[in-house]
Short mmCIF file of C-alpha atoms and ligand atoms in Angstrom, two decimals:
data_model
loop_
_atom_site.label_atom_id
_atom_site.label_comp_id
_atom_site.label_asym_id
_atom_site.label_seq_id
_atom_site.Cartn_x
_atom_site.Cartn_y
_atom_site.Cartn_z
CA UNK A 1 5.95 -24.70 20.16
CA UNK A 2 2.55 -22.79 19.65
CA UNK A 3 1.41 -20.13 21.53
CA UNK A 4 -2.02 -18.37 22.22
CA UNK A 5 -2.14 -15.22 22.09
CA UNK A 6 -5.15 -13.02 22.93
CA UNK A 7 -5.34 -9.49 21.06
CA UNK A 8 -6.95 -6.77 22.70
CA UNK A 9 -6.95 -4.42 19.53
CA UNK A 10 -8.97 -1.14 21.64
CA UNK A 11 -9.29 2.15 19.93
CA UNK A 12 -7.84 4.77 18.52
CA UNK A 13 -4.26 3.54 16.75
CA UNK A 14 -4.91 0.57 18.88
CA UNK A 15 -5.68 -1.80 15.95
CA UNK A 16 -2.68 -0.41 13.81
CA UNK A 17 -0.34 -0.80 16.45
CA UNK A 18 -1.16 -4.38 17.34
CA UNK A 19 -1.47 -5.33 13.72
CA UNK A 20 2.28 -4.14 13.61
CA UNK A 21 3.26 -6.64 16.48
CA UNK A 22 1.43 -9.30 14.69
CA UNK A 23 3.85 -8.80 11.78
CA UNK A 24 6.77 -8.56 13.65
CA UNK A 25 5.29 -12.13 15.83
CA UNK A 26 4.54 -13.75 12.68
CA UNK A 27 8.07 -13.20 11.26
CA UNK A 28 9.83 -14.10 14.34
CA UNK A 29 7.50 -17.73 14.40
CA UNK A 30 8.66 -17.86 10.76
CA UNK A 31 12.26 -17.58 11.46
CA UNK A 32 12.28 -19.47 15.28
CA UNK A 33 9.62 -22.50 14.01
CA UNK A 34 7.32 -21.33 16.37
CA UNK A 35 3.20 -21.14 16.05
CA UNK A 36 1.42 -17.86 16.97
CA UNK A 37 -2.13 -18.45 17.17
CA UNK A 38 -3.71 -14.99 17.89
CA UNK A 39 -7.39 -14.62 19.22
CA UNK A 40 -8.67 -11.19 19.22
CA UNK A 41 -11.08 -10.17 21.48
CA UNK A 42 -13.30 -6.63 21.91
CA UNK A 43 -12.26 -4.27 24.77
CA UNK A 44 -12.53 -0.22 25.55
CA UNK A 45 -14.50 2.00 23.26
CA UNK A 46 -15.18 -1.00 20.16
CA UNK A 47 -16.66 -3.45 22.94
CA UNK A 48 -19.15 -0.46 24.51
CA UNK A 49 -20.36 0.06 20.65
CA UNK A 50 -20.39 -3.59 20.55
CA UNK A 51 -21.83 -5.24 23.44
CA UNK A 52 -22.84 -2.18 25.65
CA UNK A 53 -19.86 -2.99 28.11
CA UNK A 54 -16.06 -1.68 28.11
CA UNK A 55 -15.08 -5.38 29.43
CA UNK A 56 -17.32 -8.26 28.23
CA UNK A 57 -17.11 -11.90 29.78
CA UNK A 58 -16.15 -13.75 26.65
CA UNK A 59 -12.96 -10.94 26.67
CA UNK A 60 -12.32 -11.94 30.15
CA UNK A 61 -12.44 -15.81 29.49
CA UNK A 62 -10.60 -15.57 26.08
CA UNK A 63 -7.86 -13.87 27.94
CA UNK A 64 -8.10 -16.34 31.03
CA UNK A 65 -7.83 -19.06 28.43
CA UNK A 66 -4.59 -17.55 26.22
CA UNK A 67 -1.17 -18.02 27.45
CA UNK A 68 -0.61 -14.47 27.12
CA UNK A 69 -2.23 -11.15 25.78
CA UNK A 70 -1.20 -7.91 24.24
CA UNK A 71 -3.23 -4.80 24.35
CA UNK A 72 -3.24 -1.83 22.15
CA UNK A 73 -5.33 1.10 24.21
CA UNK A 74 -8.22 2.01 24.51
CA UNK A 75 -10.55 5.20 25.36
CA UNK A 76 -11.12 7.86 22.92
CA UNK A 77 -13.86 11.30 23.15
CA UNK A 78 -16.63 9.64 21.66
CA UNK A 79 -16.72 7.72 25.11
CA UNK A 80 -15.71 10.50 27.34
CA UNK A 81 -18.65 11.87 28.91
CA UNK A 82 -20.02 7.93 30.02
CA UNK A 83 -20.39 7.46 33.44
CA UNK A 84 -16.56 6.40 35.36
CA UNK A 85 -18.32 2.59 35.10
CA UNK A 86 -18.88 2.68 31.70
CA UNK A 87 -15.91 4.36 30.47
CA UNK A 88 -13.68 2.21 28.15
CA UNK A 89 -10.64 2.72 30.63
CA UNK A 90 -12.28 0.85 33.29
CA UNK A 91 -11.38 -2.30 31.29
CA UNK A 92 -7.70 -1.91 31.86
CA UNK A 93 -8.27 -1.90 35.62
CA UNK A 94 -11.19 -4.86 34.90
CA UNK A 95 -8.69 -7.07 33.13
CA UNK A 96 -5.48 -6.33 35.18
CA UNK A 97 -7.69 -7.68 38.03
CA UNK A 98 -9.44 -10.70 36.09
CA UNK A 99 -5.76 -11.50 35.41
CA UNK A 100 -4.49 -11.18 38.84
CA UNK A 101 -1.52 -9.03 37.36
CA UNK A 102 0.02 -6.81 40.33
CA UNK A 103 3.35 -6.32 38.85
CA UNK A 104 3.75 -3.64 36.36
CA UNK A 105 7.34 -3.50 34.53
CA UNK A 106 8.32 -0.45 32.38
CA UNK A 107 11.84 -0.12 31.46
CA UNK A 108 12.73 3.22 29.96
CA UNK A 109 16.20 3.26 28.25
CA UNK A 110 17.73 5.68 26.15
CA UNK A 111 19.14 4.46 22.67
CA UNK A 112 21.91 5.88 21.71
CA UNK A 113 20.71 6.56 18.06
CA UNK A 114 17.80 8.65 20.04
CA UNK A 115 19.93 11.12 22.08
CA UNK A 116 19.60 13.71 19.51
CA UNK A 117 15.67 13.32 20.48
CA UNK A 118 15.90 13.71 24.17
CA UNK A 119 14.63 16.73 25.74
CA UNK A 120 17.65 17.19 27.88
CA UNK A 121 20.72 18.87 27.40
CA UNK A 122 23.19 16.35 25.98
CA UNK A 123 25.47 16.92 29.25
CA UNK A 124 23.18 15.27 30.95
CA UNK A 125 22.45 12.17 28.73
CA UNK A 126 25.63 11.94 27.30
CA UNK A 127 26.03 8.35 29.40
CA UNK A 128 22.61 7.25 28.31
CA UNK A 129 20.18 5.74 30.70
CA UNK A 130 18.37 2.77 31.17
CA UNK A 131 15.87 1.97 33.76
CA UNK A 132 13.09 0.04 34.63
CA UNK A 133 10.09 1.12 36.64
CA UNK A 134 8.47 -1.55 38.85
CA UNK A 135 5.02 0.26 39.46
CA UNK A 136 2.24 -1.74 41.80
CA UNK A 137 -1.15 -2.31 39.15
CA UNK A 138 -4.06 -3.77 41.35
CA UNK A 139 -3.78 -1.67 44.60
CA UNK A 140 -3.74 2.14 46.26
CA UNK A 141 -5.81 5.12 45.08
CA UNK A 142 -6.85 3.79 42.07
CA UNK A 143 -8.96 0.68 43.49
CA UNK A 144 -9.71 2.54 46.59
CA UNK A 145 -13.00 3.33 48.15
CA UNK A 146 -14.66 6.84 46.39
CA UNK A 147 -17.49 8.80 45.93
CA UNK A 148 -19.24 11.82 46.46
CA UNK A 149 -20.34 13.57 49.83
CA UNK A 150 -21.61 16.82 50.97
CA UNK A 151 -18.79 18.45 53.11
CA UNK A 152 -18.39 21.46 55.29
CA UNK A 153 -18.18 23.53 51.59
CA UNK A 154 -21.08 21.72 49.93
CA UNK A 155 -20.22 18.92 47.19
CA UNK A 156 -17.32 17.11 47.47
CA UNK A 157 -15.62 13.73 45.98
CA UNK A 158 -13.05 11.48 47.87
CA UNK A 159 -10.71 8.93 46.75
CA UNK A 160 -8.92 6.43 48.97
CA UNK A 161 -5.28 5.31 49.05
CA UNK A 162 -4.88 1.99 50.65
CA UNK A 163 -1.95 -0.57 50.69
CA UNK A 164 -1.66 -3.73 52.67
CA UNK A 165 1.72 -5.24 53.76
CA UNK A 166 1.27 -8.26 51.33
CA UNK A 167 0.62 -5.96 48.43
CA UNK A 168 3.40 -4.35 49.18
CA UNK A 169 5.99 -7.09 49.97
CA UNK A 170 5.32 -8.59 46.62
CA UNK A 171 5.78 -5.98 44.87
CA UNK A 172 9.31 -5.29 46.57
CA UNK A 173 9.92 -9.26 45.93
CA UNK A 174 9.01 -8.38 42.00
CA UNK A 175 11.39 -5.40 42.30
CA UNK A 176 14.30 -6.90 43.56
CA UNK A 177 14.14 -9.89 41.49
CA UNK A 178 14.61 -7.47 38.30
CA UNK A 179 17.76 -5.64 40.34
CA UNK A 180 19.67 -9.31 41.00
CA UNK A 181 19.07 -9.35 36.95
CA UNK A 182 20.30 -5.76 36.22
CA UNK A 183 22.60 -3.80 38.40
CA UNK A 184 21.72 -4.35 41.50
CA UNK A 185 20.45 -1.29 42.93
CA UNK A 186 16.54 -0.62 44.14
CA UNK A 187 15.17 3.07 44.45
CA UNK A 188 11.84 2.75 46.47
CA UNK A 189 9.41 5.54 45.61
CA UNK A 190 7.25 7.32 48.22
CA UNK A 191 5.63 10.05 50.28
CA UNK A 192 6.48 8.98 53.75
CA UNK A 193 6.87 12.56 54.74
CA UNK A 194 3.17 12.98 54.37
CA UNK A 195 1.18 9.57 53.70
CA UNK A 196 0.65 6.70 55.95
CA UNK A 197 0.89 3.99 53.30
CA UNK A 198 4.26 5.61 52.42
CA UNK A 199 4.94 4.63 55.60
CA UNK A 200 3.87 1.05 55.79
CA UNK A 201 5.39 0.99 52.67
CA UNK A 202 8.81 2.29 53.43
CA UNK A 203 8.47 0.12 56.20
CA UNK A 204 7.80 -3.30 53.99
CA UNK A 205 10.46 -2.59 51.35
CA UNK A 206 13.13 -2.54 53.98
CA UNK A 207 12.56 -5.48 55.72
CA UNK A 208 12.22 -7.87 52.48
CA UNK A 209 15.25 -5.86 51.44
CA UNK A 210 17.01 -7.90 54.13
CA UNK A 211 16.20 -10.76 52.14
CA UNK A 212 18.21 -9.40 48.92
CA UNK A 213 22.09 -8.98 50.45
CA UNK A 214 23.14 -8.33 47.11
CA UNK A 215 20.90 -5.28 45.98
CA UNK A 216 21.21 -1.92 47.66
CA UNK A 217 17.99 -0.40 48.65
CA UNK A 218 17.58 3.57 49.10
CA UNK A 219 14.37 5.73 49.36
CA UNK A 220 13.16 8.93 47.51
CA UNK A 221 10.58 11.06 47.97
CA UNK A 222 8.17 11.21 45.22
CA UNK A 223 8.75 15.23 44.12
CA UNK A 224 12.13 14.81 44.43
CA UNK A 225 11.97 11.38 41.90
CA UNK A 226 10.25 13.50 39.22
CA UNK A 227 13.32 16.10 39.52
CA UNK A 228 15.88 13.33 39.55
CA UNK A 229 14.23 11.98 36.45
CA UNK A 230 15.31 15.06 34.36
CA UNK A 231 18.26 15.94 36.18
CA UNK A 232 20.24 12.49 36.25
CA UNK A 233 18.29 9.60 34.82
CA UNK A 234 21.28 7.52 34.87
CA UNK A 235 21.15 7.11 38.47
CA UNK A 236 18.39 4.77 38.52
CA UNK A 237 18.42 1.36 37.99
CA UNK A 238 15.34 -0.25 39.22
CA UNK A 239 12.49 2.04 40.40
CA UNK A 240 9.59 0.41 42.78
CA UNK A 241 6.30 3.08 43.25
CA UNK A 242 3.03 2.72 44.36
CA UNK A 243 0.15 2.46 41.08
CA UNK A 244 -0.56 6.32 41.14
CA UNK A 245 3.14 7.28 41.45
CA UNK A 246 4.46 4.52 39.16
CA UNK A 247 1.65 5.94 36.19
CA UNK A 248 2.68 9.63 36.57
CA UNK A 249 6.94 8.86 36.85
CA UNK A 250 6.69 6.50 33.81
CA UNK A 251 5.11 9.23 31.70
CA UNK A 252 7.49 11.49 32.29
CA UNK A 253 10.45 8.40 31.87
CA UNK A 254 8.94 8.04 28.41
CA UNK A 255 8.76 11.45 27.27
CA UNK A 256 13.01 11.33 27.72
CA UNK A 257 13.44 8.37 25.61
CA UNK A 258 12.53 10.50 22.75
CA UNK A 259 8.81 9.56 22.35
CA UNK A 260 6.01 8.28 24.69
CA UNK A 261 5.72 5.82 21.15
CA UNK A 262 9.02 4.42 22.63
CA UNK A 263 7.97 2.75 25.74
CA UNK A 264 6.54 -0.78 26.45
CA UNK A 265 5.11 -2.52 29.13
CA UNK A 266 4.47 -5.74 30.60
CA UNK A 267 2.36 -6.92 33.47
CA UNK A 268 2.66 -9.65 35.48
CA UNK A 269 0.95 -12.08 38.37
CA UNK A 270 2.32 -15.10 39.84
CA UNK A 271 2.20 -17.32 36.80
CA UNK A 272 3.71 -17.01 33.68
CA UNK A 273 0.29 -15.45 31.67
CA UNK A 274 1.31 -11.89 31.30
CA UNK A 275 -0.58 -8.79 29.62
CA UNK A 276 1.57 -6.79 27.53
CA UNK A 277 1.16 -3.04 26.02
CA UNK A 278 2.39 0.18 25.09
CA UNK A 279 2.46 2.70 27.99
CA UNK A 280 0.58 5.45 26.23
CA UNK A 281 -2.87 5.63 25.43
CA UNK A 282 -5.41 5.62 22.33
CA UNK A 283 -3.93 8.88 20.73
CA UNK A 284 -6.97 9.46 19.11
CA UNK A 285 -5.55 13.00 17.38
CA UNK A 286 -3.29 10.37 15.05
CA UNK A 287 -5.59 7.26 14.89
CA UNK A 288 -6.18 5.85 11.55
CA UNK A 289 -3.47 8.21 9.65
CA UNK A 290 -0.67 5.37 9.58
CA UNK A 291 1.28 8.43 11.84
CA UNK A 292 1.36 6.27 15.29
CA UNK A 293 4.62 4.68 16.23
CA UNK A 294 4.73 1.22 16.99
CA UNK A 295 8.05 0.63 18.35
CA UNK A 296 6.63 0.57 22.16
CA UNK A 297 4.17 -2.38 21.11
CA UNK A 298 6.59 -3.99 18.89
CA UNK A 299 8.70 -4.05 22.19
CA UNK A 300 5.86 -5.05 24.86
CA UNK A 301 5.57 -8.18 22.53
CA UNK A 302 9.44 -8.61 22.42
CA UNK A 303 8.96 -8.28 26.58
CA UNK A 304 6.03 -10.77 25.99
CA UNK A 305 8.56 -13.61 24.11
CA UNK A 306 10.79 -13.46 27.23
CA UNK A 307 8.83 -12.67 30.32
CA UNK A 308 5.61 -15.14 29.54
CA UNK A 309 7.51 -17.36 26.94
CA UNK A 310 11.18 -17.25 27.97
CA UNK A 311 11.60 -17.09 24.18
CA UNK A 312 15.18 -15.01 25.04
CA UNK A 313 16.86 -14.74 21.83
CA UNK A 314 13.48 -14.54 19.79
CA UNK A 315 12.73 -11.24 22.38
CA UNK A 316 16.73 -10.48 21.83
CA UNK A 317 16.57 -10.76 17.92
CA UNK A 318 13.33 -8.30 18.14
CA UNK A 319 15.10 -5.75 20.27
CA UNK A 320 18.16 -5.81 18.11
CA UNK A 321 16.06 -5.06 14.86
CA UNK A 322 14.48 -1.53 16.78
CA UNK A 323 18.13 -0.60 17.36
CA UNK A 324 19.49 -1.42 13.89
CA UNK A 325 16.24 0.38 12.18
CA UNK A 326 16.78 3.16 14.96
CA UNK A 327 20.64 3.76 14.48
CA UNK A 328 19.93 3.68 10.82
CA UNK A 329 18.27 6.79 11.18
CA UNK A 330 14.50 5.69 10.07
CA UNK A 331 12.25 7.29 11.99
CA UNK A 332 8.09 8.21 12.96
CA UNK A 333 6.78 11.61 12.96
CA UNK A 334 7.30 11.77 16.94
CA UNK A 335 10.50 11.43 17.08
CA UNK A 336 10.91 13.72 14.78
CA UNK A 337 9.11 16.47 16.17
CA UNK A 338 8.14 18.33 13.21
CA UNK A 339 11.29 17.53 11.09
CA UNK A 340 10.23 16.25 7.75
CA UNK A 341 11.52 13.01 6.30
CA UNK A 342 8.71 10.51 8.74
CA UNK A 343 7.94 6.92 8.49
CA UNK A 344 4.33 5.74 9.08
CA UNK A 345 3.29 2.93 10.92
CA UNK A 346 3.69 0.27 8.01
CA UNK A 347 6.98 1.72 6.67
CA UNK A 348 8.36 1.26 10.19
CA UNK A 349 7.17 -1.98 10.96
CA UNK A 350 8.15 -2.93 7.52
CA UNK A 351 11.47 -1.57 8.35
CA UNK A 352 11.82 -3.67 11.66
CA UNK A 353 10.86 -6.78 9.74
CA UNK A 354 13.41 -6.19 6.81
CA UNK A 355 16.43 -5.94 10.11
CA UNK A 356 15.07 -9.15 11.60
P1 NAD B 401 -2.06 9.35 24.60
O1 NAD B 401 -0.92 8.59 25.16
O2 NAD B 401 -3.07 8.60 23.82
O3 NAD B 401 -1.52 10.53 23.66
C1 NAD B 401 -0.68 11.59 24.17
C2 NAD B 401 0.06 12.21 22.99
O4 NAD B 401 1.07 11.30 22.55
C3 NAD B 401 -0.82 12.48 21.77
O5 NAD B 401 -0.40 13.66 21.14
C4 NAD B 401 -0.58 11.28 20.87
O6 NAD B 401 -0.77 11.55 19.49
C5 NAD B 401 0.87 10.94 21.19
N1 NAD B 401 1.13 9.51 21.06
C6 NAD B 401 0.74 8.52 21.89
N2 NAD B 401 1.13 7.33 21.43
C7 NAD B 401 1.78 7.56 20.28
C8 NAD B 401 2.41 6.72 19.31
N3 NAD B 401 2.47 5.38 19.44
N4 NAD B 401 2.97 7.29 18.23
C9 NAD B 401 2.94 8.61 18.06
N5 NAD B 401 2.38 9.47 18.94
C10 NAD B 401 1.79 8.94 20.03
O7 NAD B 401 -2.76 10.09 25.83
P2 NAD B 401 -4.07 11.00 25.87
O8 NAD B 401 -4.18 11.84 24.64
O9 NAD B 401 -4.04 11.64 27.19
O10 NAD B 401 -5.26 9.95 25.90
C11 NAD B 401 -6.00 9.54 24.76
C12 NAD B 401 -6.98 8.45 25.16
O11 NAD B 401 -6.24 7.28 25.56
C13 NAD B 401 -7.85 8.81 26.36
O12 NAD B 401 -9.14 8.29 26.13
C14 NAD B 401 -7.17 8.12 27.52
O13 NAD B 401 -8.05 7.82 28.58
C15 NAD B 401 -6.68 6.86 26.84
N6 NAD B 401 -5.55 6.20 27.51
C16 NAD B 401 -5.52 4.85 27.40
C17 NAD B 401 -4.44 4.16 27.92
C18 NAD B 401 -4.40 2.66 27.72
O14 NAD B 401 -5.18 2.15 26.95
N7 NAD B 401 -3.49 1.97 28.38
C19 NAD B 401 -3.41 4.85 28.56
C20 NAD B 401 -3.46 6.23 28.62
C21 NAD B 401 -4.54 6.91 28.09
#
């Protein structure tokens, strides 16, 4: 088979990242007989010096016309001070909505050659964990209406949470679909102690629970989710949040896997095009040093082979060489925190590609 891929290289250790997943793509179309054909295209920070815009049109329509796309990151402080329209992160949101891509999966598991790596006391990871965080992309605060006003103490800025039932019943459907795949059990993040869309939304996940006998449904409040996280990961199976929620709980998921460098993403509409990418950002305090880690896009394009291709044993075989390289005991600097002995990017990806 052959397969278009769009690459969205971005800033910062965007373009060594990605180049990683190309290696790791190439090998597996080697090994599987199948035919990558990757199309890069300018986004962020290189498309502003570029073109003069974060998000061109031909980026749009070369992603529109690729079966799927993966992303590096973008941003970086030579764009920082721009004005919120012109800033390189208002791509993501751009293409996300160009795409139609409302569903945001990010599955956060603990391997078990990383334990010595996690920031909690071994008591409580000495199960593991492994969860996935189903985070809503295209609606709420982030998309809502904003601006600036004067107000009763001069200047003041507003932003707008909004949710509609349909946004929020098919993001439930997307969440409970991954539970019937994985152990059957839905947490449903919210604030419905304070916020009305909490409570539309609380509302909305429990009656298309209805429609999923076989998955148990409970709610948590979003303070208490960001305690849980640290104090018993391994309760959670599948998480379901609202965009602003979702982005804050799956830093904070990544950070005890070892190494925000861990954690991929994929996100996904109602066809089968999908945009895949690491969850952190640009880190442009590493970029160009051959220090990033590119396990997390390594994996988004593993998540890419099954979710958009249903390439399972290809996205299996990928998975398989992270934990082999992993339990071997190669690592990058972050997981490593400070301990001499690092891979760089090419030494790890080379590493990957030598298990597979
Ligand atoms: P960041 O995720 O880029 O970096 C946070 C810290 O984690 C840094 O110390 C960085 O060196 C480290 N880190 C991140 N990825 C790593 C990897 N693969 N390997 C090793 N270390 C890694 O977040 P930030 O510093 O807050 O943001 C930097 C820029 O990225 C900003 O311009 C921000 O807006 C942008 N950003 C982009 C995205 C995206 O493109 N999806 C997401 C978040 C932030």
């Amino acid at each position: 088979m052959e397969y278009r891929i769009g690459l969205l290289r971005g800033d910062g250790i965007g373009p060594e990242i990605v180049d990683s997943a190309v290696r790791v793509l190439e090998k597996i179309g080697e090994k599987y007989g199948h035919r990558f054909v990757f199309a890069p295209y300018l986004i962020g920070g290189a498309a502003l010096d570029a073109t003069g815009e974060p998000l061109p049109p031909e980026t749009v329509a070369g992603c529109l016309a690729s079966d799927s796309v993966l992303l590096g990151a973008v941003g970086g402080p030579k764009w920082d001070d721009l004005p919120g329209d012109r800033r390189p992160e208002k791509a993501l949101l751009g293409i996300r909505s160009a795409m139609q891509l409302y569903t945001n999966l990010r599955p956060a598991r603990l391997y078990p050659a990383l334990r010595g790596e996690c920031p909690l006391r071994p008591d409580i990871v000495q199960d593991g964990f492994d969860l996935l965080i189903v985070r809503e992309l295209t609606g709420g605060i982030y998309f809502g209406d904003r601006g600036y006003r004067t107000g009763k103490y001069g200047e003041e800025a507003y932003d707008t949470e909004c949710y509609s039932r349909t946004e929020i019943a098919r993001i439930a459907h997307a969440a409970f679909r991954a539970a019937e795949r994985r152990r059957g059990r839905v947490t449903s993040i919210d604030k419905a102690n304070v916020l009305e869309t909490s409570r539309l939304w609380r509302r909305t996940v429990h009656e298309i629970a209805g429609e999923y006998p076989e998955v148990t449904c409970t709610d948590m409040l979003v303070d208490n989710a960001a305690m849980q996280l640290v104090r018993n990961p391994s309760q959670f199976d599948v998480i379901v949040t609202s965009n602003m929620f979702g982005d804050i709980l799956s830093d904070e998921a990544s950070q005890i896997t070892g190494s925000i460098g861990m954690l991929p993403s994929a996100s996904l509409g109602d066809g089968t095009r999908g945009l895949y990418e690491p969850i952190h950002g640009s880190a442009p305090d590493i970029a160009g040093q051959n220090l990033a880690n590119p396990i997390a896009t390594v994996l988004s394009a593993a998540m890419m082979l099954r979710y958009s291709f249903s390439l399972t044993a290809e996205a299996d075989a990928i998975e398989a060489a992270v934990d082999a390289v992993l339990s071997a005991g190669f690592r990058t600097a972050d997981l490593l925190h400070g301990r001499p002995g690092a891979l760089g990017t090419v030494e790890m990806t080379d590493r990957i590609l030598a298990a597979l």
